CSV table of C-alpha atoms and ligand atoms in Angstrom, one decimal:
chain,number,residue,atom,x,y,z
A,1,ARG,CA,113.2,130.8,112.8
A,2,ARG,CA,113.6,130.6,108.5
A,3,ALA,CA,116.7,129.1,109.0
A,4,ASP,CA,114.8,127.1,112.3
A,5,VAL,CA,111.5,125.9,109.4
A,6,ALA,CA,114.0,125.0,106.7
A,7,MET,CA,116.0,123.3,109.5
A,8,TYR,CA,113.1,120.9,110.2
A,9,ALA,CA,112.0,120.9,107.0
A,10,ALA,CA,116.2,119.6,105.7
A,11,LYS,CA,115.5,116.9,108.7
A,12,GLU,CA,112.0,115.5,107.5
A,13,ALA,CA,113.3,115.1,104.0
A,14,GLY,CA,116.4,113.7,105.3
A,15,SER,CA,117.9,116.0,102.5
A,16,GLY,CA,121.2,116.9,104.6
A,17,TYR,CA,120.0,120.2,104.3
A,18,GLU,CA,117.2,122.6,102.7
A,19,VAL,CA,116.1,126.5,101.0
A,20,TYR,CA,114.0,127.7,102.9
A,21,ASP,CA,110.5,128.9,101.9
A,22,SER,CA,107.7,130.1,103.0
A,23,GLU,CA,105.5,126.7,101.6
A,24,MET,CA,107.5,124.6,104.3
A,25,ASP,CA,106.9,127.2,106.7
A,26,ARG,CA,104.3,126.2,109.6
A,27,HIS,CA,103.2,129.9,110.6
A,28,ASN,CA,101.6,129.9,107.2
A,29,PRO,CA,97.8,131.0,107.7
A,30,ALA,CA,96.8,128.8,104.6
A,31,ARG,CA,99.0,126.2,106.8
A,32,LEU,CA,97.2,127.5,110.0
A,33,ALA,CA,94.1,127.2,108.5
A,34,LEU,CA,94.3,122.9,107.4
A,35,ILE,CA,95.6,122.6,111.0
A,36,SER,CA,92.9,123.7,112.4
A,37,GLN,CA,90.4,121.9,110.9
A,38,VAL,CA,91.9,118.5,111.4
A,39,ARG,CA,90.6,118.1,114.4
A,40,PRO,CA,86.5,118.6,113.3
A,41,ALA,CA,87.7,116.3,110.3
A,42,LEU,CA,88.9,113.3,112.0
A,43,ASP,CA,84.8,113.1,113.5
A,44,GLY,CA,83.5,113.1,109.8
A,45,THR,CA,84.5,111.0,106.7
A,46,GLU,CA,87.2,113.0,105.6
A,47,PHE,CA,89.6,111.2,106.1
A,48,ILE,CA,89.8,108.2,103.9
A,49,LEU,CA,92.8,105.6,103.7
A,50,HIS,CA,93.5,104.2,99.9
A,51,TYR,CA,95.4,100.8,100.1
A,52,GLN,CA,98.6,100.2,98.0
A,53,PRO,CA,99.1,95.8,96.8
A,54,LYS,CA,102.1,94.4,97.8
A,55,LEU,CA,103.4,91.0,96.3
A,56,TYR,CA,106.0,88.8,95.6
A,57,LEU,CA,108.2,88.5,93.2
A,58,GLY,CA,108.7,85.2,93.1
A,59,ASP,CA,105.2,84.0,92.7
A,60,SER,CA,103.4,87.3,91.9
A,61,ARG,CA,101.0,86.2,94.9
A,62,VAL,CA,99.6,89.0,97.3
A,63,ALA,CA,102.1,89.7,100.0
A,64,GLY,CA,100.0,93.1,101.3
A,65,VAL,CA,98.8,96.7,101.2
A,66,GLU,CA,100.1,99.5,102.4
A,67,ALA,CA,96.7,102.0,103.7
A,68,LEU,CA,98.3,105.5,102.9
A,69,ILE,CA,96.0,108.7,104.3
A,70,ARG,CA,94.6,111.0,102.1
A,71,TRP,CA,92.0,114.1,103.5
A,72,GLU,CA,88.6,114.5,101.0
A,73,HIS,CA,89.0,118.7,101.9
A,74,PRO,CA,85.3,119.6,101.5
A,75,ASP,CA,86.5,123.1,99.3
A,76,ARG,CA,90.1,122.3,99.1
A,77,GLY,CA,89.8,118.5,97.3
A,78,LEU,CA,92.2,115.1,97.5
A,79,VAL,CA,95.2,116.7,100.4
A,80,GLN,CA,98.0,114.5,100.5
A,81,PRO,CA,100.1,113.4,103.5
A,82,TYR,CA,102.9,115.5,102.8
A,83,GLU,CA,100.6,118.2,103.2
A,84,PHE,CA,98.8,117.7,106.1
A,85,ILE,CA,101.1,115.2,108.2
A,86,PRO,CA,104.5,117.2,108.9
A,87,LEU,CA,101.9,120.2,110.2
A,88,VAL,CA,99.9,117.6,112.2
A,89,GLU,CA,102.9,115.5,113.1
A,90,ARG,CA,103.9,118.9,116.1
A,91,THR,CA,100.0,119.3,117.2
A,92,VAL,CA,98.2,116.9,120.5
A,93,LEU,CA,96.5,116.0,116.6
A,94,LEU,CA,99.1,113.0,116.1
A,95,ARG,CA,97.4,110.7,119.1
A,96,PRO,CA,93.7,110.9,117.0
A,97,LEU,CA,94.7,111.4,113.6
A,98,THR,CA,97.5,108.0,114.0
A,99,LEU,CA,95.3,106.2,116.2
A,100,TYR,CA,92.3,107.1,113.7
A,101,VAL,CA,94.3,105.4,110.4
A,102,LEU,CA,95.5,102.6,112.5
A,103,ASN,CA,92.0,102.0,113.1
A,104,GLU,CA,90.3,102.1,109.3
A,105,ALA,CA,92.9,99.3,108.8
A,106,LEU,CA,91.7,97.3,110.5
A,107,ARG,CA,88.8,97.5,110.2
A,108,GLN,CA,89.1,97.0,106.5
A,109,TRP,CA,91.7,93.7,107.1
A,110,HIS,CA,88.5,92.6,109.3
A,111,VAL,CA,86.4,93.4,106.8
A,112,TRP,CA,87.8,91.2,104.1
A,113,ASP,CA,89.1,89.1,106.3
A,114,ARG,CA,85.4,88.4,106.5
A,115,MET,CA,85.1,88.5,102.2
A,116,GLY,CA,86.9,85.4,102.2
A,117,ILE,CA,90.9,87.4,101.5
A,118,ALA,CA,93.1,87.6,103.6
A,119,VAL,CA,95.8,90.3,103.4
A,120,PRO,CA,98.6,91.6,106.1
A,121,MET,CA,98.4,95.1,106.9
A,122,ALA,CA,101.0,98.2,106.8
A,123,VAL,CA,100.7,101.4,108.4
A,124,ASN,CA,102.5,104.2,108.3
A,125,LEU,CA,103.6,105.6,111.7
A,126,SER,CA,105.2,109.1,112.6
A,127,PRO,CA,108.3,108.9,114.1
A,128,ARG,CA,106.9,111.0,117.0
A,129,SER,CA,104.1,109.2,117.7
A,130,LEU,CA,106.7,106.1,118.9
A,131,LEU,CA,107.1,109.4,121.2
A,132,ASP,CA,103.6,107.5,122.9
A,133,THR,CA,103.4,105.5,125.7
A,134,GLN,CA,100.6,104.4,125.8
A,135,LEU,CA,101.0,102.9,122.4
A,136,PRO,CA,101.3,99.1,122.4
A,137,ASP,CA,97.9,98.7,124.9
A,138,GLN,CA,95.9,101.0,122.5
A,139,VAL,CA,97.0,98.9,118.9
A,140,ASN,CA,96.5,95.6,121.3
A,141,GLU,CA,93.3,96.7,121.8
A,142,MET,CA,92.6,97.4,118.5
A,143,LEU,CA,94.0,93.9,117.2
A,144,GLY,CA,91.6,92.1,120.1
A,145,ARG,CA,88.3,94.5,118.8
A,146,TRP,CA,88.8,93.3,115.0
A,147,ASN,CA,90.6,89.4,115.4
A,148,MET,CA,93.4,90.3,114.5
A,149,PRO,CA,96.2,88.3,114.9
A,150,PRO,CA,99.5,90.3,115.6
A,151,VAL,CA,101.6,88.8,112.6
A,152,ALA,CA,99.9,90.3,110.1
A,153,LEU,CA,100.3,94.0,110.9
A,154,THR,CA,103.0,95.9,110.1
A,155,LEU,CA,104.2,98.9,111.5
A,156,GLU,CA,106.0,100.3,108.4
A,157,LEU,CA,108.3,103.3,110.4
A,158,THR,CA,111.5,105.4,108.7
A,159,GLU,CA,114.7,105.1,110.5
A,160,SER,CA,114.4,109.5,111.8
A,161,PHE,CA,112.8,108.5,115.4
A,162,LEU,CA,116.9,106.3,116.1
A,163,MET,CA,118.1,110.2,115.7
A,164,SER,CA,115.4,112.2,117.9
A,165,ASP,CA,115.3,110.1,120.8
A,166,SER,CA,116.1,109.1,124.4
A,167,GLY,CA,115.7,106.1,124.5
A,168,ARG,CA,111.7,105.7,124.7
A,169,SER,CA,111.1,105.6,121.4
A,170,THR,CA,113.1,102.6,121.3
A,171,ASP,CA,111.7,101.1,124.8
A,172,VAL,CA,107.8,101.6,123.2
A,173,LEU,CA,108.8,100.1,119.2
A,174,ALA,CA,110.1,96.5,121.4
A,175,HIS,CA,106.6,96.8,123.5
A,176,LEU,CA,105.0,96.4,120.0
A,177,SER,CA,107.5,94.0,118.4
A,178,GLU,CA,106.8,92.1,122.0
A,179,ILE,CA,103.0,92.1,121.1
A,180,GLY,CA,103.2,90.3,118.2
A,181,VAL,CA,103.5,92.7,115.2
A,182,GLN,CA,105.6,92.7,112.1
A,183,VAL,CA,108.7,96.3,112.3
A,184,SER,CA,109.3,97.1,109.0
A,185,ILE,CA,112.1,100.3,108.0
A,186,ASP,CA,110.1,102.4,105.9
A,187,ASP,CA,112.7,105.4,103.1
A,188,PHE,CA,115.5,102.8,104.0
A,189,GLY,CA,118.5,103.9,103.0
A,190,THR,CA,118.1,108.1,103.6
A,191,GLY,CA,118.8,107.8,107.1
A,192,TYR,CA,122.3,108.9,108.3
A,193,SER,CA,121.9,106.4,111.2
A,194,SER,CA,124.3,103.3,112.1
A,195,LEU,CA,123.4,99.5,110.8
A,196,SER,CA,122.8,97.8,113.7
A,197,TYR,CA,119.2,98.8,114.9
A,198,LEU,CA,118.5,96.5,112.2
A,199,LYS,CA,119.1,93.2,114.6
A,200,ARG,CA,119.0,95.9,117.3
A,201,LEU,CA,115.1,96.2,116.9
A,202,GLN,CA,113.9,92.9,116.4
A,203,VAL,CA,113.3,94.9,112.6
A,204,ASP,CA,111.2,91.9,110.3
A,205,GLU,CA,110.8,94.1,107.2
A,206,ILE,CA,113.1,97.4,104.6
A,207,LYS,CA,112.4,98.1,102.2
A,208,VAL,CA,114.6,100.0,99.6
A,209,ASP,CA,113.3,103.7,98.6
A,210,ARG,CA,111.2,104.5,95.5
A,211,SER,CA,114.3,106.4,94.7
A,212,PHE,CA,117.2,103.8,94.3
A,213,VAL,CA,114.4,101.6,93.0
A,214,THR,CA,113.0,104.0,90.8
A,215,ASN,CA,116.4,104.6,89.1
A,216,MET,CA,117.7,101.6,89.2
A,217,ARG,CA,117.4,101.2,85.5
A,218,ALA,CA,119.7,104.3,84.7
A,219,ASP,CA,122.5,104.5,87.4
A,220,PRO,CA,124.5,101.9,88.5
A,221,ASN,CA,125.0,103.4,91.8
A,222,ASP,CA,121.5,103.4,92.7
A,223,LEU,CA,121.5,99.3,91.3
A,224,MET,CA,125.0,99.1,93.3
A,225,ILE,CA,123.2,99.9,95.9
A,226,VAL,CA,119.2,98.2,96.0
A,227,LYS,CA,121.6,94.6,95.8
A,228,ALA,CA,123.1,95.7,98.8
A,229,THR,CA,120.4,96.2,100.4
A,230,VAL,CA,119.1,93.2,99.4
A,231,GLU,CA,122.0,91.3,100.1
A,232,LEU,CA,122.1,92.9,103.4
A,233,GLY,CA,118.9,91.8,104.5
A,234,ARG,CA,119.1,88.3,103.4
A,235,ASN,CA,122.3,87.8,105.3
A,236,LEU,CA,120.5,89.1,108.5
A,237,GLY,CA,116.9,86.9,107.5
A,238,LEU,CA,115.1,90.0,107.1
A,239,ARG,CA,112.4,90.2,103.8
A,240,VAL,CA,113.3,93.7,101.3
A,241,VAL,CA,110.2,95.5,99.6
A,242,ALA,CA,111.2,96.7,96.6
A,243,GLU,CA,108.9,100.0,96.8
A,244,GLY,CA,109.1,102.8,93.7
A,245,VAL,CA,108.0,99.8,90.6
A,246,GLU,CA,107.1,101.5,88.2
A,247,ASP,CA,108.3,99.3,84.8
A,248,ALA,CA,108.3,95.0,84.3
A,249,LYS,CA,112.1,95.8,83.3
A,250,THR,CA,112.9,96.8,87.2
A,251,TRP,CA,110.4,93.8,88.1
A,252,GLN,CA,112.2,91.3,86.2
A,253,ASP,CA,115.9,92.8,88.0
A,254,LEU,CA,114.6,92.9,90.7
A,255,ALA,CA,114.0,88.5,90.2
A,256,ASP,CA,116.4,88.0,89.7
A,257,ILE,CA,118.3,90.0,92.4
A,258,GLY,CA,116.4,88.2,94.7
A,259,CYS,CA,114.2,91.1,95.9
A,260,ASP,CA,111.3,89.4,98.0
A,261,VAL,CA,108.0,91.2,97.5
A,262,ALA,CA,107.5,94.9,95.1
A,263,GLN,CA,105.6,97.4,95.0
A,264,GLY,CA,104.0,100.1,92.5
A,265,PHE,CA,102.8,101.4,90.0
A,266,PHE,CA,103.5,99.2,87.7
A,267,LEU,CA,101.0,96.6,89.7
A,268,SER,CA,98.9,99.4,90.8
A,269,ARG,CA,98.8,103.1,92.2
A,270,PRO,CA,97.1,103.0,95.9
A,271,LEU,CA,93.2,102.7,95.2
A,272,PRO,CA,89.6,103.5,97.6
A,273,PRO,CA,89.0,100.6,99.5
A,274,MET,CA,85.8,99.7,97.3
A,275,GLU,CA,88.5,99.4,94.0
A,276,MET,CA,91.4,97.9,96.4
A,277,THR,CA,88.7,95.2,97.7
A,278,ASP,CA,88.1,94.1,93.7
A,279,TRP,CA,91.8,94.5,92.3
A,280,LEU,CA,92.1,92.1,95.3
A,281,ALA,CA,89.8,89.6,94.8
A,282,VAL,CA,91.2,89.0,90.8
A,283,ARG,CA,94.0,87.8,92.4
A,284,GLU,CA,93.9,86.2,96.4
A,285,PRO,CA,93.4,82.7,96.2
A,286,ASN,CA,92.6,82.4,100.0
A,287,ARG,CA,89.3,82.5,99.5
A,288,GLY,CA,86.0,81.9,100.7
A,289,ARG,CA,83.7,79.1,100.3
A,290,ASP,CA,81.0,81.2,100.6
A,291,ASP,CA,81.8,84.3,98.3
A,292,PRO,CA,83.2,82.3,94.5
A,293,VAL,CA,85.7,85.1,91.6
A,294,PRO,CA,83.5,84.5,89.3
A,295,ALA,CA,85.0,83.2,86.2
A,296,GLU,CA,84.6,85.9,83.2
A,297,PRO,CA,85.4,89.8,85.3
A,298,VAL,CA,88.6,87.6,86.6
A,299,ALA,CA,89.5,86.5,83.4
A,300,GLY,CA,88.6,89.9,81.5
A,301,ALA,CA,91.2,91.7,85.3
A,302,LEU,CA,93.5,89.4,84.4
A,303,ALA,CA,93.9,90.7,80.6
A,304,ARG,CA,94.6,94.2,81.3
A,305,SER,CA,96.5,93.7,84.3
A,306,PRO,CA,100.1,94.8,83.6
A,307,LEU,CA,102.0,91.6,85.8
A,308,ARG,CA,100.3,89.9,83.0
A,309,ALA,CA,102.9,90.3,80.2
A,310,LEU,CA,105.3,88.4,83.2
B,401,LIG,P1,106.3,106.0,101.9
B,401,LIG,O1,105.3,105.8,103.6
B,401,LIG,O2,107.4,106.0,101.1
B,401,LIG,O3,104.6,106.0,101.0
B,401,LIG,C1,105.2,105.4,99.2
B,401,LIG,C2,104.3,106.5,98.4
B,401,LIG,O4,104.9,106.4,97.8
B,401,LIG,C3,103.2,106.7,98.5
B,401,LIG,O5,102.7,108.6,99.1
B,401,LIG,C4,103.4,106.1,97.1
B,401,LIG,O6,101.3,106.8,96.8
B,401,LIG,C5,104.6,106.3,96.7
B,401,LIG,N1,104.1,105.6,95.5
B,401,LIG,C6,104.0,104.1,95.5
B,401,LIG,N2,104.6,103.1,94.6
B,401,LIG,C7,105.5,104.3,93.2
B,401,LIG,C8,105.5,104.3,92.7
B,401,LIG,O7,105.7,103.7,91.9
B,401,LIG,N3,106.2,105.8,92.1
B,401,LIG,C9,106.0,106.5,92.4
B,401,LIG,N4,106.9,108.2,91.7
B,401,LIG,N5,105.5,107.0,93.4
B,401,LIG,C10,105.2,105.9,94.1
B,401,LIG,P2,101.4,108.6,99.0
B,401,LIG,O8,100.3,107.6,99.4
B,401,LIG,O9,101.7,110.9,98.4
B,401,LIG,O10,102.7,109.0,101.0
B,401,LIG,C11,104.1,109.4,101.3
B,401,LIG,C12,104.0,109.6,102.5
B,401,LIG,O11,103.1,110.3,103.6
B,401,LIG,C13,104.0,107.8,103.3
B,401,LIG,O12,105.6,107.8,102.8
B,401,LIG,C14,104.6,108.5,104.0
B,401,LIG,O13,105.6,108.6,104.3
B,401,LIG,C15,103.3,109.0,104.5
B,401,LIG,N6,102.4,108.1,105.2
B,401,LIG,C16,101.0,107.9,104.2
B,401,LIG,N7,100.1,108.1,105.0
B,401,LIG,C17,100.7,108.1,106.7
B,401,LIG,C18,99.8,107.5,108.2
B,401,LIG,O14,98.5,106.6,107.2
B,401,LIG,N8,101.0,108.1,108.2
B,401,LIG,C19,102.0,108.7,108.5
B,401,LIG,N9,102.5,108.4,110.3
B,401,LIG,N10,102.8,108.5,107.7
B,401,LIG,C20,101.6,109.2,106.5
B,402,LIG,CA1,106.1,103.5,103.5
B,403,LIG,CA1,108.5,104.7,102.0
């Protein structure tokens, strides 16, 4: 049984192998206790989304934000997604959690849109969500509810959904593409699947895994992988996002390589909604006339920005 637990962990990490550790064991009593608290937490306000911006490397314009879930647990404090998403994924709670995240992200998009801040939204989907044939209709209904054009929503998926599947998940994905939402392949370069799916599945964006980006200045192999991915994206007409950009030099190198979009701690850590609103209000030029940016805070905030040096 423990070998099986380790095998699941290896598949999830895309690492090829993992050594069993009681921490990864879903039958671990602490984990079972945590999972039993998901359902009640979904009815309350414990799950919150933080948002991390993505910027165009060419001109530093805001390309969008990615919604990242956090659990404000009453006893444990802030619980990170890696501690509960893999548990939830194996239970019937995955659907309510996925719908919760989608609805919350779209609601936030709507709030920003009403403020005159037009910012595309990206949401992470668990590969197992693609086995849910009701998902496309539910996404479509939510887009209507929040008056959001489908093109403003990007769904981020790791390649692992291609490995699990019998064809159902590619059908669900095709349905989502038909609705008009954008499809992004997350953690690109860490999976084992063939590249032909990039065309076949109408992918719009690839996100180079942060392990390559964070390390590309130190390791020529990582740099080569980033360059090759940017080239691949260009040839296939896909947007390429580099995640895990942690310093100015990496930002500049990515711009020189011709990468489209960057995301990472150098630009901003994931922020709670109010802080993200302030961050966007300073940079997002697409504002409503009734809601002008006050002159002084803008100057102040820009002076503190890591992008000032660019
Ligand atoms: P991801 O989709 O690859 O998300 C990016 C992760 O990288 C985030 O971790 C983010 O905080 C972190 N990150 C961003 N910039 C940097 C950087 O410059 N350096 C470093 N070292 N890290 C950076 P986070 O928020 O802990 O999320 C971890 C993973 O959990 C996500 O990886 C995603 O796979 C999953 N996840 C998060 N939210 C959701 C969700 O709502 N639904 C599902 N299904 N999965 C989610
Ligand atoms: Ca992601
Ligand atoms: Ca990623």
